[in-house]
Amino acid sequence: MKEEKEKIDEYRHEKPRESLYLWALSQGSLMPNPLPQMNKASWLVLKYHKDEKRDDGSHYSSHPSDACRIGLNFGLADDATLAGILLHDTKENNKTTDEELRQEFNDEVANIVDNQTKRPGETNKEYYARIATNVKAIIGKGCDRLSNLGTMIGPFPIPRIKKQSEETKKYVLPMLEEARHKFSEYNNIIVALRDETERILKVIDAYVESQEENEKLRQLLKEKGIEVPKKKNVKYLSPDELCQIDKESVDFTPLAETVQNLG
């Protein structure tokens, strides 16, 4: 026990702000029943993702911590599932092994993590079919995807955002819909994950559409010899700049209407 505490304490000073809530909750300060496996995972995830950063520059552990927080906010109180959510990326690139997870936790947590880990050469169809066999992995994947979707706007390029959106519509949403009928005892959280995912996809799709329109307008301005600052959003161009565009050459309605109104 002393050895285990020393291992965990080694990473205590690195604990990001995002996971302090998880720590307080698992200690029992915010709920009567501690969650020991989740608590342990919230520390060890720092070890497994020690030198990793996200695209926005934040410590990688902020993502699994956020995914776990989503589960907690939707009423999830299953210790093994919450631990599995925190550890869902730890087997990628050999950061840890199945055997180590079974030793540190138990078979159930290791299986939840394994179900959420994509194997080399595995297709999306095969991957999601495997997740669908374990309801706790389904819930974990739902929390993981919701966390990713909620942090994509800004740091991620449009092609990557579109790919995640399309994959979510093709695999994640149908999996959640099927699971709510198949695993009725988990209906509440599965429906909450499905509904929130659908809501955020609408926001993402609108963002992608606006950015693609902006890119078309940037190209059009470039053809007309109008320089656009690299980080300047097209919608903030001055009316004078917009009015220099040949209205007839704009081939999509929203921008054509914008230019006409400003003219």
mmCIF file of C-alpha atoms in Angstrom:
data_model
loop_
_atom_site.group_PDB
_atom_site.id
_atom_site.type_symbol
_atom_site.label_atom_id
_atom_site.label_comp_id
_atom_site.label_asym_id
_atom_site.label_seq_id
_atom_site.Cartn_x
_atom_site.Cartn_y
_atom_site.Cartn_z
ATOM 1 C CA MET A 1 0.000 0.000 0.000
ATOM 2 C CA LYS A 2 2.854 2.361 0.902
ATOM 3 C CA GLU A 3 4.562 1.607 -2.420
ATOM 4 C CA GLU A 4 1.377 2.335 -4.355
ATOM 5 C CA LYS A 5 0.891 5.654 -2.539
ATOM 6 C CA GLU A 6 4.457 6.691 -3.362
ATOM 7 C CA LYS A 7 3.883 5.864 -7.044
ATOM 8 C CA ILE A 8 0.761 8.003 -7.134
ATOM 9 C CA ASP A 9 2.326 10.847 -5.123
ATOM 10 C CA GLU A 10 5.070 11.070 -7.733
ATOM 11 C CA TYR A 11 2.515 12.613 -10.098
ATOM 12 C CA ARG A 12 0.436 14.510 -7.545
ATOM 13 C CA HIS A 13 2.181 17.843 -8.153
ATOM 14 C CA GLU A 14 1.373 17.566 -11.878
ATOM 15 C CA LYS A 15 -2.355 17.139 -11.373
ATOM 16 C CA PRO A 16 -4.137 19.583 -13.697
ATOM 17 C CA ARG A 17 -6.948 21.776 -12.461
ATOM 18 C CA GLU A 18 -9.462 19.875 -14.617
ATOM 19 C CA SER A 19 -9.139 16.734 -12.497
ATOM 20 C CA LEU A 20 -9.288 18.317 -9.041
ATOM 21 C CA TYR A 21 -13.071 17.987 -9.108
ATOM 22 C CA LEU A 22 -12.726 14.249 -9.714
ATOM 23 C CA TRP A 23 -10.289 13.938 -6.847
ATOM 24 C CA ALA A 24 -12.561 15.824 -4.419
ATOM 25 C CA LEU A 25 -15.578 13.800 -5.462
ATOM 26 C CA SER A 26 -13.820 10.453 -5.156
ATOM 27 C CA GLN A 27 -12.592 11.399 -1.681
ATOM 28 C CA GLY A 28 -16.191 11.674 -0.588
ATOM 29 C CA SER A 29 -16.299 15.447 -0.095
ATOM 30 C CA LEU A 30 -18.971 15.902 -2.772
ATOM 31 C CA MET A 31 -20.811 12.594 -2.457
ATOM 32 C CA PRO A 32 -21.201 10.024 0.325
ATOM 33 C CA ASN A 33 -19.749 6.997 -1.495
ATOM 34 C CA PRO A 34 -16.083 7.214 -2.538
ATOM 35 C CA LEU A 35 -15.093 5.810 -5.925
ATOM 36 C CA PRO A 36 -11.702 4.206 -5.264
ATOM 37 C CA GLN A 37 -10.956 2.950 -8.788
ATOM 38 C CA MET A 38 -11.863 6.278 -10.353
ATOM 39 C CA ASN A 39 -9.739 8.070 -7.772
ATOM 40 C CA LYS A 40 -6.743 5.843 -8.488
ATOM 41 C CA ALA A 41 -7.224 6.224 -12.245
ATOM 42 C CA SER A 42 -7.394 10.024 -11.924
ATOM 43 C CA TRP A 43 -3.807 9.941 -10.593
ATOM 44 C CA LEU A 44 -2.362 7.198 -12.767
ATOM 45 C CA VAL A 45 -3.681 8.797 -15.954
ATOM 46 C CA LEU A 46 -1.055 11.495 -15.323
ATOM 47 C CA LYS A 47 1.647 8.849 -15.402
ATOM 48 C CA TYR A 48 0.390 7.246 -18.605
ATOM 49 C CA HIS A 49 0.027 10.598 -20.413
ATOM 50 C CA LYS A 50 2.991 12.230 -18.674
ATOM 51 C CA ASP A 51 4.603 13.992 -21.656
ATOM 52 C CA GLU A 52 1.573 14.345 -23.922
ATOM 53 C CA LYS A 53 -0.140 17.548 -24.981
ATOM 54 C CA ARG A 54 -3.407 18.163 -26.790
ATOM 55 C CA ASP A 55 -3.683 20.201 -29.979
ATOM 56 C CA ASP A 56 -4.624 23.264 -27.926
ATOM 57 C CA GLY A 57 -1.475 22.922 -25.801
ATOM 58 C CA SER A 58 -3.193 21.619 -22.664
ATOM 59 C CA HIS A 59 -1.997 18.556 -20.763
ATOM 60 C CA TYR A 60 -3.475 15.456 -22.417
ATOM 61 C CA SER A 61 -4.972 14.216 -19.151
ATOM 62 C CA SER A 62 -7.444 17.119 -19.310
ATOM 63 C CA HIS A 63 -9.323 15.166 -22.012
ATOM 64 C CA PRO A 64 -9.980 11.907 -20.104
ATOM 65 C CA SER A 65 -10.746 14.002 -17.022
ATOM 66 C CA ASP A 66 -13.305 15.987 -19.012
ATOM 67 C CA ALA A 67 -14.832 12.787 -20.419
ATOM 68 C CA CYS A 68 -15.139 11.427 -16.869
ATOM 69 C CA ARG A 69 -16.729 14.689 -15.696
ATOM 70 C CA ILE A 70 -19.331 14.345 -18.455
ATOM 71 C CA GLY A 71 -20.227 10.890 -17.139
ATOM 72 C CA LEU A 72 -20.502 12.216 -13.588
ATOM 73 C CA ASN A 73 -22.657 15.144 -14.706
ATOM 74 C CA PHE A 74 -25.040 12.708 -16.394
ATOM 75 C CA GLY A 75 -25.411 10.737 -13.168
ATOM 76 C CA LEU A 76 -22.911 7.946 -13.818
ATOM 77 C CA ALA A 77 -21.792 6.442 -10.504
ATOM 78 C CA ASP A 78 -20.298 3.103 -11.570
ATOM 79 C CA ASP A 79 -16.716 3.024 -10.327
ATOM 80 C CA ALA A 80 -15.343 0.668 -12.995
ATOM 81 C CA THR A 81 -16.937 2.606 -15.870
ATOM 82 C CA LEU A 82 -15.587 5.937 -14.590
ATOM 83 C CA ALA A 83 -12.100 4.436 -14.184
ATOM 84 C CA GLY A 84 -12.360 3.001 -17.705
ATOM 85 C CA ILE A 85 -13.270 6.429 -19.093
ATOM 86 C CA LEU A 86 -10.220 8.002 -17.458
ATOM 87 C CA LEU A 87 -7.954 5.276 -18.802
ATOM 88 C CA HIS A 88 -9.518 4.892 -22.259
ATOM 89 C CA ASP A 89 -6.450 6.146 -24.189
ATOM 90 C CA THR A 90 -3.757 4.598 -22.014
ATOM 91 C CA LYS A 91 -3.196 1.453 -24.111
ATOM 92 C CA GLU A 92 -2.490 3.465 -27.257
ATOM 93 C CA ASN A 93 1.181 3.526 -28.270
ATOM 94 C CA ASN A 94 1.993 1.059 -25.464
ATOM 95 C CA LYS A 95 1.651 3.582 -22.626
ATOM 96 C CA THR A 96 0.395 0.696 -20.522
ATOM 97 C CA THR A 97 -0.601 -2.918 -21.091
ATOM 98 C CA ASP A 98 -3.635 -5.072 -20.484
ATOM 99 C CA GLU A 99 -1.712 -7.016 -17.864
ATOM 100 C CA GLU A 100 -0.683 -3.857 -15.995
ATOM 101 C CA LEU A 101 -4.266 -2.588 -15.930
ATOM 102 C CA ARG A 102 -5.474 -5.904 -14.523
ATOM 103 C CA GLN A 103 -2.842 -5.689 -11.793
ATOM 104 C CA GLU A 104 -3.499 -2.024 -10.966
ATOM 105 C CA PHE A 105 -7.307 -2.362 -11.139
ATOM 106 C CA ASN A 106 -9.232 -5.520 -12.081
ATOM 107 C CA ASP A 107 -10.476 -7.519 -15.066
ATOM 108 C CA GLU A 108 -13.596 -5.403 -15.508
ATOM 109 C CA VAL A 109 -11.726 -2.090 -15.787
ATOM 110 C CA ALA A 110 -9.131 -3.663 -18.102
ATOM 111 C CA ASN A 111 -11.884 -5.029 -20.357
ATOM 112 C CA ILE A 112 -13.642 -1.631 -20.530
ATOM 113 C CA VAL A 113 -10.373 0.016 -21.576
ATOM 114 C CA ASP A 114 -9.588 -2.753 -24.065
ATOM 115 C CA ASN A 115 -13.008 -2.410 -25.717
ATOM 116 C CA GLN A 116 -12.401 1.314 -26.231
ATOM 117 C CA THR A 117 -8.897 0.842 -27.686
ATOM 118 C CA LYS A 118 -8.696 0.611 -31.468
ATOM 119 C CA ARG A 119 -6.409 -2.161 -32.646
ATOM 120 C CA PRO A 120 -3.871 -1.886 -35.492
ATOM 121 C CA GLY A 121 -5.540 -2.552 -38.845
ATOM 122 C CA GLU A 122 -9.027 -2.555 -37.346
ATOM 123 C CA THR A 123 -11.710 -0.832 -39.415
ATOM 124 C CA ASN A 124 -14.200 1.580 -37.847
ATOM 125 C CA LYS A 125 -16.954 -0.966 -38.462
ATOM 126 C CA GLU A 126 -15.024 -3.660 -36.585
ATOM 127 C CA TYR A 127 -14.000 -1.250 -33.836
ATOM 128 C CA TYR A 128 -17.504 -0.017 -33.058
ATOM 129 C CA ALA A 129 -18.945 -3.532 -33.303
ATOM 130 C CA ARG A 130 -16.496 -4.578 -30.587
ATOM 131 C CA ILE A 131 -17.367 -1.587 -28.379
ATOM 132 C CA ALA A 132 -21.066 -2.430 -28.791
ATOM 133 C CA THR A 133 -20.600 -5.742 -26.951
ATOM 134 C CA ASN A 134 -19.857 -3.975 -23.646
ATOM 135 C CA VAL A 135 -22.386 -1.412 -22.405
ATOM 136 C CA LYS A 136 -19.836 0.215 -20.088
ATOM 137 C CA ALA A 137 -17.475 0.671 -23.037
ATOM 138 C CA ILE A 138 -20.381 2.163 -25.024
ATOM 139 C CA ILE A 139 -20.969 4.716 -22.263
ATOM 140 C CA GLY A 140 -17.237 5.386 -22.075
ATOM 141 C CA LYS A 141 -17.006 5.948 -25.821
ATOM 142 C CA GLY A 142 -20.023 8.256 -25.681
ATOM 143 C CA CYS A 143 -18.356 10.391 -22.996
ATOM 144 C CA ASP A 144 -15.043 10.329 -24.873
ATOM 145 C CA ARG A 145 -16.620 11.444 -28.147
ATOM 146 C CA LEU A 146 -18.698 14.157 -26.485
ATOM 147 C CA SER A 147 -15.564 15.538 -24.832
ATOM 148 C CA ASN A 148 -13.693 15.543 -28.153
ATOM 149 C CA LEU A 149 -16.539 17.187 -30.054
ATOM 150 C CA GLY A 150 -16.843 19.864 -27.389
ATOM 151 C CA THR A 151 -13.198 20.898 -27.708
ATOM 152 C CA MET A 152 -12.619 20.623 -31.469
ATOM 153 C CA ILE A 153 -13.710 24.090 -32.568
ATOM 154 C CA GLY A 154 -10.634 26.283 -32.720
ATOM 155 C CA PRO A 155 -7.616 23.976 -32.284
ATOM 156 C CA PHE A 156 -8.608 21.344 -34.871
ATOM 157 C CA PRO A 157 -8.481 21.860 -38.665
ATOM 158 C CA ILE A 158 -11.785 21.698 -40.561
ATOM 159 C CA PRO A 159 -11.050 18.355 -42.321
ATOM 160 C CA ARG A 160 -10.450 16.679 -38.973
ATOM 161 C CA ILE A 161 -13.606 18.178 -37.478
ATOM 162 C CA LYS A 162 -15.628 16.981 -40.476
ATOM 163 C CA LYS A 163 -14.158 13.495 -40.186
ATOM 164 C CA GLN A 164 -15.096 13.285 -36.499
ATOM 165 C CA SER A 165 -18.593 14.579 -37.234
ATOM 166 C CA GLU A 166 -19.156 12.060 -40.027
ATOM 167 C CA GLU A 167 -17.794 9.170 -37.950
ATOM 168 C CA THR A 168 -20.013 10.154 -35.032
ATOM 169 C CA LYS A 169 -23.125 10.196 -37.216
ATOM 170 C CA LYS A 170 -22.268 6.920 -38.905
ATOM 171 C CA TYR A 171 -21.171 4.879 -35.887
ATOM 172 C CA VAL A 172 -21.533 6.551 -32.479
ATOM 173 C CA LEU A 173 -25.131 7.782 -32.669
ATOM 174 C CA PRO A 174 -26.507 4.497 -34.104
ATOM 175 C CA MET A 175 -24.571 2.575 -31.435
ATOM 176 C CA LEU A 176 -26.083 4.716 -28.664
ATOM 177 C CA GLU A 177 -29.562 4.379 -30.158
ATOM 178 C CA GLU A 178 -29.282 0.598 -30.314
ATOM 179 C CA ALA A 179 -27.789 0.413 -26.824
ATOM 180 C CA ARG A 180 -30.653 2.316 -25.183
ATOM 181 C CA HIS A 181 -33.024 -0.450 -26.279
ATOM 182 C CA LYS A 182 -30.645 -3.328 -25.623
ATOM 183 C CA PHE A 183 -29.447 -2.154 -22.195
ATOM 184 C CA SER A 184 -32.581 -0.552 -20.766
ATOM 185 C CA GLU A 185 -31.102 -0.306 -17.254
ATOM 186 C CA TYR A 186 -28.649 2.293 -18.617
ATOM 187 C CA ASN A 187 -31.288 4.081 -20.667
ATOM 188 C CA ASN A 188 -31.055 7.450 -18.883
ATOM 189 C CA ILE A 189 -27.360 8.081 -19.397
ATOM 190 C CA ILE A 190 -27.323 6.633 -22.920
ATOM 191 C CA VAL A 191 -30.211 8.887 -23.983
ATOM 192 C CA ALA A 192 -28.489 11.881 -22.352
ATOM 193 C CA LEU A 193 -25.282 11.133 -24.270
ATOM 194 C CA ARG A 194 -27.194 10.679 -27.530
ATOM 195 C CA ASP A 195 -29.175 13.903 -27.168
ATOM 196 C CA GLU A 196 -26.166 16.008 -26.163
ATOM 197 C CA THR A 197 -24.111 14.547 -29.021
ATOM 198 C CA GLU A 198 -26.857 15.423 -31.517
ATOM 199 C CA ARG A 199 -27.035 18.946 -30.115
ATOM 200 C CA ILE A 200 -23.313 19.612 -30.335
ATOM 201 C CA LEU A 201 -23.133 18.127 -33.853
ATOM 202 C CA LYS A 202 -25.569 20.814 -35.008
ATOM 203 C CA VAL A 203 -23.249 23.474 -33.620
ATOM 204 C CA ILE A 204 -20.212 21.839 -35.233
ATOM 205 C CA ASP A 205 -21.895 21.443 -38.627
ATOM 206 C CA ALA A 206 -22.912 25.125 -38.595
ATOM 207 C CA TYR A 207 -19.343 26.098 -37.679
ATOM 208 C CA VAL A 208 -17.869 23.953 -40.471
ATOM 209 C CA GLU A 209 -20.289 25.412 -43.003
ATOM 210 C CA SER A 210 -19.401 28.979 -42.007
ATOM 211 C CA GLN A 211 -15.676 28.253 -42.153
ATOM 212 C CA GLU A 212 -15.958 26.650 -45.579
ATOM 213 C CA GLU A 213 -17.889 29.677 -46.829
ATOM 214 C CA ASN A 214 -15.234 31.941 -45.343
ATOM 215 C CA GLU A 215 -12.551 29.978 -47.156
ATOM 216 C CA LYS A 216 -14.390 30.385 -50.459
ATOM 217 C CA LEU A 217 -14.605 34.092 -49.805
ATOM 218 C CA ARG A 218 -10.890 34.261 -48.959
ATOM 219 C CA GLN A 219 -10.080 32.622 -52.274
ATOM 220 C CA LEU A 220 -12.395 35.015 -54.102
ATOM 221 C CA LEU A 221 -10.793 38.016 -52.421
ATOM 222 C CA LYS A 222 -7.360 36.678 -53.299
ATOM 223 C CA GLU A 223 -8.368 36.392 -56.958
ATOM 224 C CA LYS A 224 -9.491 40.032 -56.821
ATOM 225 C CA GLY A 225 -6.148 41.074 -55.389
ATOM 226 C CA ILE A 226 -7.469 41.838 -51.897
ATOM 227 C CA GLU A 227 -5.090 40.711 -49.180
ATOM 228 C CA VAL A 228 -6.692 39.059 -46.149
ATOM 229 C CA PRO A 229 -4.641 38.792 -42.922
ATOM 230 C CA LYS A 230 -3.966 35.150 -42.193
ATOM 231 C CA LYS A 231 -5.799 34.998 -38.861
ATOM 232 C CA LYS A 232 -8.481 37.505 -39.697
ATOM 233 C CA ASN A 233 -11.966 36.024 -39.969
ATOM 234 C CA VAL A 234 -13.605 36.918 -43.262
ATOM 235 C CA LYS A 235 -16.821 38.047 -41.591
ATOM 236 C CA TYR A 236 -14.883 40.984 -40.081
ATOM 237 C CA LEU A 237 -13.845 42.382 -43.461
ATOM 238 C CA SER A 238 -14.922 45.965 -43.909
ATOM 239 C CA PRO A 239 -17.914 46.833 -46.123
ATOM 240 C CA ASP A 240 -15.530 48.597 -48.522
ATOM 241 C CA GLU A 241 -13.500 45.424 -48.951
ATOM 242 C CA LEU A 242 -16.575 43.293 -49.453
ATOM 243 C CA CYS A 243 -18.026 45.719 -51.988
ATOM 244 C CA GLN A 244 -14.958 45.305 -54.179
ATOM 245 C CA ILE A 245 -16.064 41.739 -54.932
ATOM 246 C CA ASP A 246 -17.828 41.198 -58.252
ATOM 247 C CA LYS A 247 -21.314 40.237 -57.050
ATOM 248 C CA GLU A 248 -21.976 38.086 -60.105
ATOM 249 C CA SER A 249 -18.947 35.894 -59.420
ATOM 250 C CA VAL A 250 -20.145 34.838 -55.956
ATOM 251 C CA ASP A 251 -21.703 31.442 -56.487
ATOM 252 C CA PHE A 252 -23.222 30.746 -53.083
ATOM 253 C CA THR A 253 -26.272 32.548 -51.718
ATOM 254 C CA PRO A 254 -25.295 33.581 -48.161
ATOM 255 C CA LEU A 255 -22.232 35.525 -49.286
ATOM 256 C CA ALA A 256 -24.011 36.947 -52.309
ATOM 257 C CA GLU A 257 -26.722 38.315 -50.031
ATOM 258 C CA THR A 258 -24.102 39.696 -47.643
ATOM 259 C CA VAL A 259 -22.300 41.560 -50.392
ATOM 260 C CA GLN A 260 -25.564 42.901 -51.841
ATOM 261 C CA ASN A 261 -26.741 44.160 -48.447
ATOM 262 C CA LEU A 262 -23.465 45.894 -47.798
ATOM 263 C CA GLY A 263 -23.525 47.482 -51.243
#
